[in-house]
PDB file of C-alpha atoms in Angstrom:
ATOM      1  CA  MET A   1     -70.276  48.803-111.492  1.00 46.00           C
ATOM      2  CA  ASN A   2     -67.766  49.136-114.117  1.00 48.00           C
ATOM      3  CA  LYS A   3     -67.958  46.777-117.187  1.00 44.00           C
ATOM      4  CA  VAL A   4     -65.604  45.822-120.061  1.00 45.00           C
ATOM      5  CA  PHE A   5     -66.539  46.474-123.441  1.00 45.00           C
ATOM      6  CA  SER A   6     -65.132  45.245-126.762  1.00 45.00           C
ATOM      7  CA  GLN A   7     -66.001  46.023-129.944  1.00 47.00           C
ATOM      8  CA  GLY A   8     -66.774  42.954-132.181  1.00 47.00           C
ATOM      9  CA  GLU A   9     -66.252  42.555-136.078  1.00 47.00           C
ATOM     10  CA  ASN A  10     -69.527  44.346-136.952  1.00 48.00           C
ATOM     11  CA  GLY A  11     -68.649  47.432-134.836  1.00 48.00           C
ATOM     12  CA  HIS A  12     -70.935  46.781-132.015  1.00 48.00           C
ATOM     13  CA  THR A  13     -69.531  46.932-128.306  1.00 47.00           C
ATOM     14  CA  ALA A  14     -70.799  44.085-125.962  1.00 47.00           C
ATOM     15  CA  ALA A  15     -70.603  43.781-122.267  1.00 48.00           C
ATOM     16  CA  GLY A  16     -67.616  41.302-121.254  1.00 48.00           C
ATOM     17  CA  PRO A  17     -67.481  39.194-118.132  1.00 48.00           C
ATOM     18  CA  LYS A  18     -67.209  40.729-114.956  1.00 49.00           C
ATOM     19  CA  ALA A  19     -63.707  41.116-113.525  1.00 47.00           C
ATOM     20  CA  HIS A  20     -62.927  40.022-110.108  1.00 48.00           C
ATOM     21  CA  PRO A  21     -59.707  41.459-108.097  1.00 50.00           C
ATOM     22  CA  GLY A  22     -56.939  39.061-107.508  1.00 48.00           C
ATOM     23  CA  GLY A  23     -57.479  36.958-110.357  1.00 47.00           C
ATOM     24  CA  GLU A  24     -60.077  34.786-108.568  1.00 46.00           C
ATOM     25  CA  ALA A  25     -62.272  34.357-111.487  1.00 47.00           C
ATOM     26  CA  GLY A  26     -62.726  30.978-112.755  1.00 51.00           C
ATOM     27  CA  CYS A  27     -60.965  29.884-109.329  1.00 52.00           C
ATOM     28  CA  GLY A  28     -64.086  27.626-108.293  1.00 53.00           C
ATOM     29  CA  HIS A  29     -63.839  23.677-108.636  1.00 51.00           C
ATOM     30  CA  LEU A  30     -60.097  24.154-108.401  1.00 49.00           C
ATOM     31  CA  CYS A  31     -59.879  26.152-104.934  1.00 51.00           C
ATOM     32  CA  CYS A  32     -62.360  23.607-103.526  1.00 48.00           C
ATOM     33  CA  SER A  33     -60.249  20.723-105.322  1.00 59.00           C
ATOM     34  CA  ARG A  34     -57.221  22.022-103.304  1.00 60.00           C
ATOM     35  CA  ARG A  35     -59.001  22.605 -99.897  1.00 61.00           C
ATOM     36  CA  GLY A  36     -60.516  19.000 -99.861  1.00 60.00           C
ATOM     37  CA  ALA A  37     -57.120  17.779-100.619  1.00 60.00           C
ATOM     38  CA  CYS A  38     -55.628  19.779 -97.730  1.00 61.00           C
ATOM     39  CA  LEU A  39     -58.192  18.330 -95.423  1.00 65.00           C
ATOM     40  CA  SER A  40     -57.781  15.073 -96.522  1.00 72.00           C
ATOM     41  CA  ALA A  41     -54.137  14.979 -95.928  1.00 72.00           C
ATOM     42  CA  SER A  42     -54.529  16.456 -92.676  1.00 75.00           C
ATOM     43  CA  LEU A  43     -57.037  13.871 -91.734  1.00 76.00           C
ATOM     44  CA  LEU A  44     -54.733  11.155 -92.756  1.00 77.00           C
ATOM     45  CA  LEU A  45     -51.822  12.591 -90.761  1.00 80.00           C
ATOM     46  CA  LEU A  46     -54.145  12.795 -87.761  1.00 80.00           C
ATOM     47  CA  LEU A  47     -55.097   9.145 -88.064  1.00 79.00           C
ATOM     48  CA  ALA A  48     -51.534   7.867 -88.869  1.00 79.00           C
ATOM     49  CA  THR A  49     -50.561   9.659 -85.543  1.00 82.00           C
ATOM     50  CA  LEU A  50     -53.298   7.979 -83.394  1.00 75.00           C
ATOM     51  CA  ALA A  51     -52.197   4.670 -84.916  1.00 74.00           C
ATOM     52  CA  ALA A  52     -48.705   5.376 -84.143  1.00 73.00           C
ATOM     53  CA  LEU A  53     -49.633   5.997 -80.463  1.00 69.00           C
ATOM     54  CA  ILE A  54     -51.794   2.918 -79.933  1.00 69.00           C
ATOM     55  CA  ALA A  55     -48.904   0.846 -81.391  1.00 59.00           C
ATOM     56  CA  LEU A  56     -46.747   2.378 -78.780  1.00 55.00           C
ATOM     57  CA  VAL A  57     -48.981   1.616 -76.018  1.00 45.00           C
ATOM     58  CA  THR A  58     -49.667  -1.893 -77.261  1.00 46.00           C
ATOM     59  CA  ILE A  59     -45.866  -2.653 -77.410  1.00 46.00           C
ATOM     60  CA  LEU A  60     -44.766  -0.967 -74.116  1.00 42.00           C
ATOM     61  CA  GLY A  61     -47.998  -1.134 -72.087  1.00 41.00           C
ATOM     62  CA  LEU A  62     -49.778   1.403 -70.248  1.00 39.00           C
ATOM     63  CA  PRO A  63     -47.675   3.465 -67.710  1.00 39.00           C
ATOM     64  CA  SER A  64     -48.171   1.710 -64.378  1.00 37.00           C
ATOM     65  CA  ARG A  65     -50.268   3.364 -61.622  1.00 37.00           C
ATOM     66  CA  THR A  66     -48.451   1.756 -58.740  1.00 40.00           C
ATOM     67  CA  PRO A  67     -46.198   4.252 -57.239  1.00 48.00           C
ATOM     68  CA  GLY A  68     -42.627   3.696 -56.366  1.00 72.00           C
ATOM     69  CA  ALA A  69     -41.762   1.263 -53.665  1.00 84.00           C
ATOM     70  CA  GLN A  70     -40.556   2.922 -50.554  1.00 93.00           C
ATOM     71  CA  ALA A  71     -38.609   1.714 -47.410  1.00 95.00           C
ATOM     72  CA  CYS A  72     -39.303   1.996 -44.056  1.00 96.00           C
ATOM     73  CA  ILE A  73     -38.193   0.743 -40.658  1.00 96.00           C
ATOM     74  CA  THR A  74     -40.579  -1.635 -38.907  1.00 96.00           C
ATOM     75  CA  LEU A  75     -41.289  -1.684 -35.169  1.00 94.00           C
ATOM     76  CA  THR A  76     -38.608  -4.499 -34.700  1.00 91.00           C
ATOM     77  CA  ASN A  77     -36.055  -2.058 -36.229  1.00 92.00           C
ATOM     78  CA  ARG A  78     -35.895  -4.021 -39.656  1.00 94.00           C
ATOM     79  CA  THR A  79     -36.002  -2.996 -43.194  1.00 95.00           C
ATOM     80  CA  GLY A  80     -39.753  -2.893 -44.660  1.00 97.00           C
ATOM     81  CA  PHE A  81     -41.899  -2.145 -47.434  1.00 98.00           C
ATOM     82  CA  LEU A  82     -44.207   1.174 -46.979  1.00 97.00           C
ATOM     83  CA  CYS A  83     -47.547   0.354 -48.086  1.00 96.00           C
ATOM     84  CA  HIS A  84     -49.590   2.975 -50.337  1.00 94.00           C
ATOM     85  CA  ASP A  85     -51.269   4.156 -47.249  1.00 94.00           C
ATOM     86  CA  GLN A  86     -48.128   5.894 -46.174  1.00 94.00           C
ATOM     87  CA  ARG A  87     -48.778   4.530 -42.680  1.00 94.00           C
ATOM     88  CA  SER A  88     -48.342   0.605 -42.597  1.00 96.00           C
ATOM     89  CA  CYS A  89     -44.829  -0.640 -42.797  1.00 97.00           C
ATOM     90  CA  ILE A  90     -44.481  -4.597 -43.330  1.00 97.00           C
ATOM     91  CA  PRO A  91     -41.335  -6.658 -43.211  1.00 97.00           C
ATOM     92  CA  ALA A  92     -39.378  -7.004 -46.288  1.00 97.00           C
ATOM     93  CA  SER A  93     -39.935 -10.775 -46.022  1.00 97.00           C
ATOM     94  CA  GLY A  94     -43.696 -10.057 -46.308  1.00 97.00           C
ATOM     95  CA  VAL A  95     -43.514  -8.884 -49.915  1.00 97.00           C
ATOM     96  CA  CYS A  96     -44.376 -11.529 -52.624  1.00 97.00           C
ATOM     97  CA  ASP A  97     -45.044 -14.177 -49.898  1.00 96.00           C
ATOM     98  CA  GLY A  98     -48.389 -15.029 -51.367  1.00 96.00           C
ATOM     99  CA  VAL A  99     -50.080 -13.025 -48.552  1.00 96.00           C
ATOM    100  CA  ARG A 100     -51.513  -9.559 -49.266  1.00 96.00           C
ATOM    101  CA  THR A 101     -50.610  -7.710 -46.174  1.00 96.00           C
ATOM    102  CA  CYS A 102     -51.080  -4.258 -47.435  1.00 96.00           C
ATOM    103  CA  THR A 103     -54.879  -2.968 -47.568  1.00 95.00           C
ATOM    104  CA  HIS A 104     -54.710  -2.615 -51.350  1.00 94.00           C
ATOM    105  CA  GLY A 105     -52.452  -5.506 -51.562  1.00 95.00           C
ATOM    106  CA  GLU A 106     -49.815  -3.607 -53.325  1.00 95.00           C
ATOM    107  CA  ASP A 107     -47.231  -6.232 -51.427  1.00 97.00           C
ATOM    108  CA  GLU A 108     -48.043  -8.992 -53.796  1.00 97.00           C
ATOM    109  CA  ASP A 109     -48.428  -6.808 -57.150  1.00 96.00           C
ATOM    110  CA  GLU A 110     -47.260  -8.173 -60.226  1.00 94.00           C
ATOM    111  CA  SER A 111     -44.769  -5.832 -61.060  1.00 92.00           C
ATOM    112  CA  LEU A 112     -42.876  -6.577 -57.809  1.00 93.00           C
ATOM    113  CA  CYS A 113     -43.444 -10.396 -57.950  1.00 96.00           C
ATOM    114  CA  ARG A 114     -43.046 -11.354 -61.410  1.00 95.00           C
ATOM    115  CA  ASP A 115     -39.380 -12.330 -61.412  1.00 95.00           C
ATOM    116  CA  VAL A 116     -38.106 -12.505 -57.858  1.00 95.00           C
ATOM    117  CA  PRO A 117     -35.510 -11.308 -56.714  1.00 95.00           C
ATOM    118  CA  GLN A 118     -34.769  -9.212 -60.231  1.00 95.00           C
ATOM    119  CA  SER A 119     -37.906  -7.499 -59.963  1.00 95.00           C
ATOM    120  CA  LEU A 120     -37.569  -6.629 -56.144  1.00 96.00           C
ATOM    121  CA  PRO A 121     -36.330  -3.193 -54.996  1.00 95.00           C
ATOM    122  CA  HIS A 122     -32.923  -3.240 -54.150  1.00 95.00           C
ATOM    123  CA  PHE A 123     -33.605  -2.557 -50.396  1.00 96.00           C
ATOM    124  CA  LEU A 124     -35.642  -5.546 -49.974  1.00 97.00           C
ATOM    125  CA  VAL A 125     -32.803  -7.804 -51.186  1.00 96.00           C
ATOM    126  CA  ALA A 126     -29.703  -9.247 -49.317  1.00 95.00           C
ATOM    127  CA  HIS A 127     -27.013 -11.395 -51.164  1.00 93.00           C
ATOM    128  CA  CYS A 128     -25.404 -14.455 -49.492  1.00 95.00           C
ATOM    129  CA  GLY A 129     -21.799 -15.422 -49.681  1.00 93.00           C
ATOM    130  CA  ASP A 130     -23.058 -17.608 -52.623  1.00 92.00           C
ATOM    131  CA  LEU A 131     -23.939 -15.099 -55.201  1.00 88.00           C
ATOM    132  CA  ALA A 132     -26.765 -17.174 -56.799  1.00 91.00           C
ATOM    133  CA  SER A 133     -28.433 -17.140 -53.160  1.00 95.00           C
ATOM    134  CA  TRP A 134     -30.399 -14.302 -51.871  1.00 96.00           C
ATOM    135  CA  ILE A 135     -32.541 -13.457 -48.917  1.00 97.00           C
ATOM    136  CA  TYR A 136     -34.803 -10.802 -47.639  1.00 97.00           C
ATOM    137  CA  SER A 137     -32.854  -7.671 -46.202  1.00 96.00           C
ATOM    138  CA  ASP A 138     -34.892  -8.225 -42.724  1.00 96.00           C
ATOM    139  CA  GLN A 139     -33.237 -11.613 -42.443  1.00 96.00           C
ATOM    140  CA  LYS A 140     -29.942 -10.074 -42.335  1.00 94.00           C
ATOM    141  CA  CYS A 141     -28.444 -10.353 -38.886  1.00 94.00           C
ATOM    142  CA  ASP A 142     -31.364 -11.686 -36.935  1.00 92.00           C
ATOM    143  CA  GLY A 143     -29.068 -14.224 -35.554  1.00 92.00           C
ATOM    144  CA  THR A 144     -30.500 -17.060 -37.765  1.00 94.00           C
ATOM    145  CA  ASN A 145     -28.705 -19.106 -40.361  1.00 95.00           C
ATOM    146  CA  ASN A 146     -30.835 -17.827 -43.320  1.00 96.00           C
ATOM    147  CA  CYS A 147     -28.313 -18.432 -46.157  1.00 96.00           C
ATOM    148  CA  GLY A 148     -27.185 -21.576 -45.066  1.00 94.00           C
ATOM    149  CA  ASP A 149     -23.382 -20.866 -44.803  1.00 94.00           C
ATOM    150  CA  CYS A 150     -23.881 -18.165 -41.945  1.00 94.00           C
ATOM    151  CA  SER A 151     -22.867 -15.321 -44.547  1.00 95.00           C
ATOM    152  CA  ASP A 152     -26.084 -13.401 -43.546  1.00 95.00           C
ATOM    153  CA  GLU A 153     -24.468 -13.424 -39.838  1.00 93.00           C
ATOM    154  CA  LEU A 154     -20.880 -13.374 -40.269  1.00 90.00           C
ATOM    155  CA  SER A 155     -18.013 -11.305 -41.817  1.00 85.00           C
ATOM    156  CA  PRO A 156     -16.662 -10.572 -44.488  1.00 83.00           C
ATOM    157  CA  VAL A 157     -19.827 -10.589 -46.170  1.00 85.00           C
ATOM    158  CA  THR A 158     -22.277  -9.300 -43.557  1.00 87.00           C
ATOM    159  CA  VAL A 159     -21.138  -6.888 -40.622  1.00 89.00           C
ATOM    160  CA  CYS A 160     -23.599  -7.650 -37.765  1.00 91.00           C
ATOM    161  CA  PRO A 161     -23.617  -5.916 -34.283  1.00 89.00           C
ATOM    162  CA  PRO A 162     -22.772  -8.099 -31.311  1.00 89.00           C
ATOM    163  CA  CYS A 163     -25.331 -10.596 -29.901  1.00 90.00           C
ATOM    164  CA  GLY A 164     -28.148  -8.729 -28.172  1.00 86.00           C
ATOM    165  CA  PRO A 165     -29.415  -8.778 -24.561  1.00 86.00           C
ATOM    166  CA  GLY A 166     -31.492 -12.003 -25.681  1.00 92.00           C
ATOM    167  CA  TRP A 167     -28.442 -13.963 -26.921  1.00 94.00           C
ATOM    168  CA  TRP A 168     -25.408 -15.840 -25.945  1.00 95.00           C
ATOM    169  CA  ARG A 169     -22.211 -15.663 -27.770  1.00 94.00           C
ATOM    170  CA  CYS A 170     -20.574 -19.084 -28.732  1.00 94.00           C
ATOM    171  CA  PRO A 171     -20.008 -21.058 -31.825  1.00 90.00           C
ATOM    172  CA  SER A 172     -23.054 -22.935 -32.292  1.00 91.00           C
ATOM    173  CA  THR A 173     -23.734 -26.785 -32.833  1.00 89.00           C
ATOM    174  CA  PHE A 174     -26.805 -26.177 -34.413  1.00 88.00           C
ATOM    175  CA  PHE A 175     -26.992 -25.420 -38.117  1.00 91.00           C
ATOM    176  CA  LYS A 176     -29.735 -22.775 -37.469  1.00 93.00           C
ATOM    177  CA  TYR A 177     -27.703 -20.600 -35.717  1.00 94.00           C
ATOM    178  CA  CYS A 178     -24.001 -19.071 -36.024  1.00 93.00           C
ATOM    179  CA  ASP A 179     -22.208 -17.167 -33.485  1.00 92.00           C
ATOM    180  CA  CYS A 180     -25.404 -16.573 -31.052  1.00 94.00           C
ATOM    181  CA  ILE A 181     -27.821 -18.579 -29.850  1.00 95.00           C
ATOM    182  CA  PRO A 182     -31.069 -17.566 -27.771  1.00 95.00           C
ATOM    183  CA  ARG A 183     -30.549 -17.353 -24.033  1.00 95.00           C
ATOM    184  CA  HIS A 184     -33.800 -19.280 -23.382  1.00 95.00           C
ATOM    185  CA  LEU A 185     -31.658 -22.217 -24.733  1.00 95.00           C
ATOM    186  CA  CYS A 186     -29.195 -22.069 -22.195  1.00 96.00           C
ATOM    187  CA  ARG A 187     -29.180 -24.550 -19.402  1.00 95.00           C
ATOM    188  CA  ASP A 188     -31.668 -26.747 -20.599  1.00 94.00           C
ATOM    189  CA  HIS A 189     -29.286 -29.935 -20.358  1.00 94.00           C
ATOM    190  CA  VAL A 190     -28.720 -30.003 -24.159  1.00 94.00           C
ATOM    191  CA  GLN A 191     -25.441 -28.824 -25.603  1.00 95.00           C
ATOM    192  CA  HIS A 192     -25.926 -25.883 -28.105  1.00 95.00           C
ATOM    193  CA  CYS A 193     -22.477 -24.335 -28.242  1.00 95.00           C
ATOM    194  CA  SER A 194     -19.496 -26.453 -29.170  1.00 94.00           C
ATOM    195  CA  ASP A 195     -17.553 -25.444 -25.995  1.00 94.00           C
ATOM    196  CA  TRP A 196     -20.709 -26.097 -23.687  1.00 95.00           C
ATOM    197  CA  SER A 197     -20.712 -22.759 -22.248  1.00 96.00           C
ATOM    198  CA  ASP A 198     -24.434 -22.618 -22.640  1.00 95.00           C
ATOM    199  CA  GLU A 199     -24.700 -24.998 -19.830  1.00 96.00           C
ATOM    200  CA  TYR A 200     -21.896 -23.615 -17.422  1.00 95.00           C
ATOM    201  CA  ALA A 201     -21.393 -20.184 -18.631  1.00 95.00           C
ATOM    202  CA  CYS A 202     -24.454 -18.955 -19.858  1.00 94.00           C
ATOM    203  CA  PRO A 203     -26.574 -17.228 -16.972  1.00 89.00           C
ATOM    204  CA  GLY A 204     -29.941 -18.213 -18.711  1.00 78.00           C
ATOM    205  CA  PRO A 205     -32.604 -15.939 -19.875  1.00 77.00           C
TER     206      PRO A 205
END
């Protein structure tokens, strides 16, 4: 092992301190201090990131676990709401009606019902002639005056197919119906059509 000798004033030589490669001699406390500062800075950065994430979740809320609403066609050929079991299709008007129809109650989920109709998926909503009024999409073209002005049954707002086999076409005298009345009302000795055709022309049920 090499030693460095120096000559003192009395002419004697003495061994000096051991040399360290790379100039590490005397680093000790300074290096430890720098490492401690780096660790502290990293820990502070991690805590700040965690605090920011917590604040973001608090403000925006946790992501919804409710899958997006899906449309389906009911057994009566009407627009429906598909439950999360991917099998049950309930009528559009059964959503947010206060009754949990789907097995897991997703048809009454807060995300759907908190601000009806704005919170409802577009496929569940139909607008009336008065844009401030709306009905469920399965109530359109069902033969009943759901909008109150027949705009859900008549053009130009709504284009519906002709009266079905269970209906008789005539200008109705009843507020409940528009251009068609149920055939079971024919020949019951009560005027349901303004032209009386329900009593004289309609063949009945």
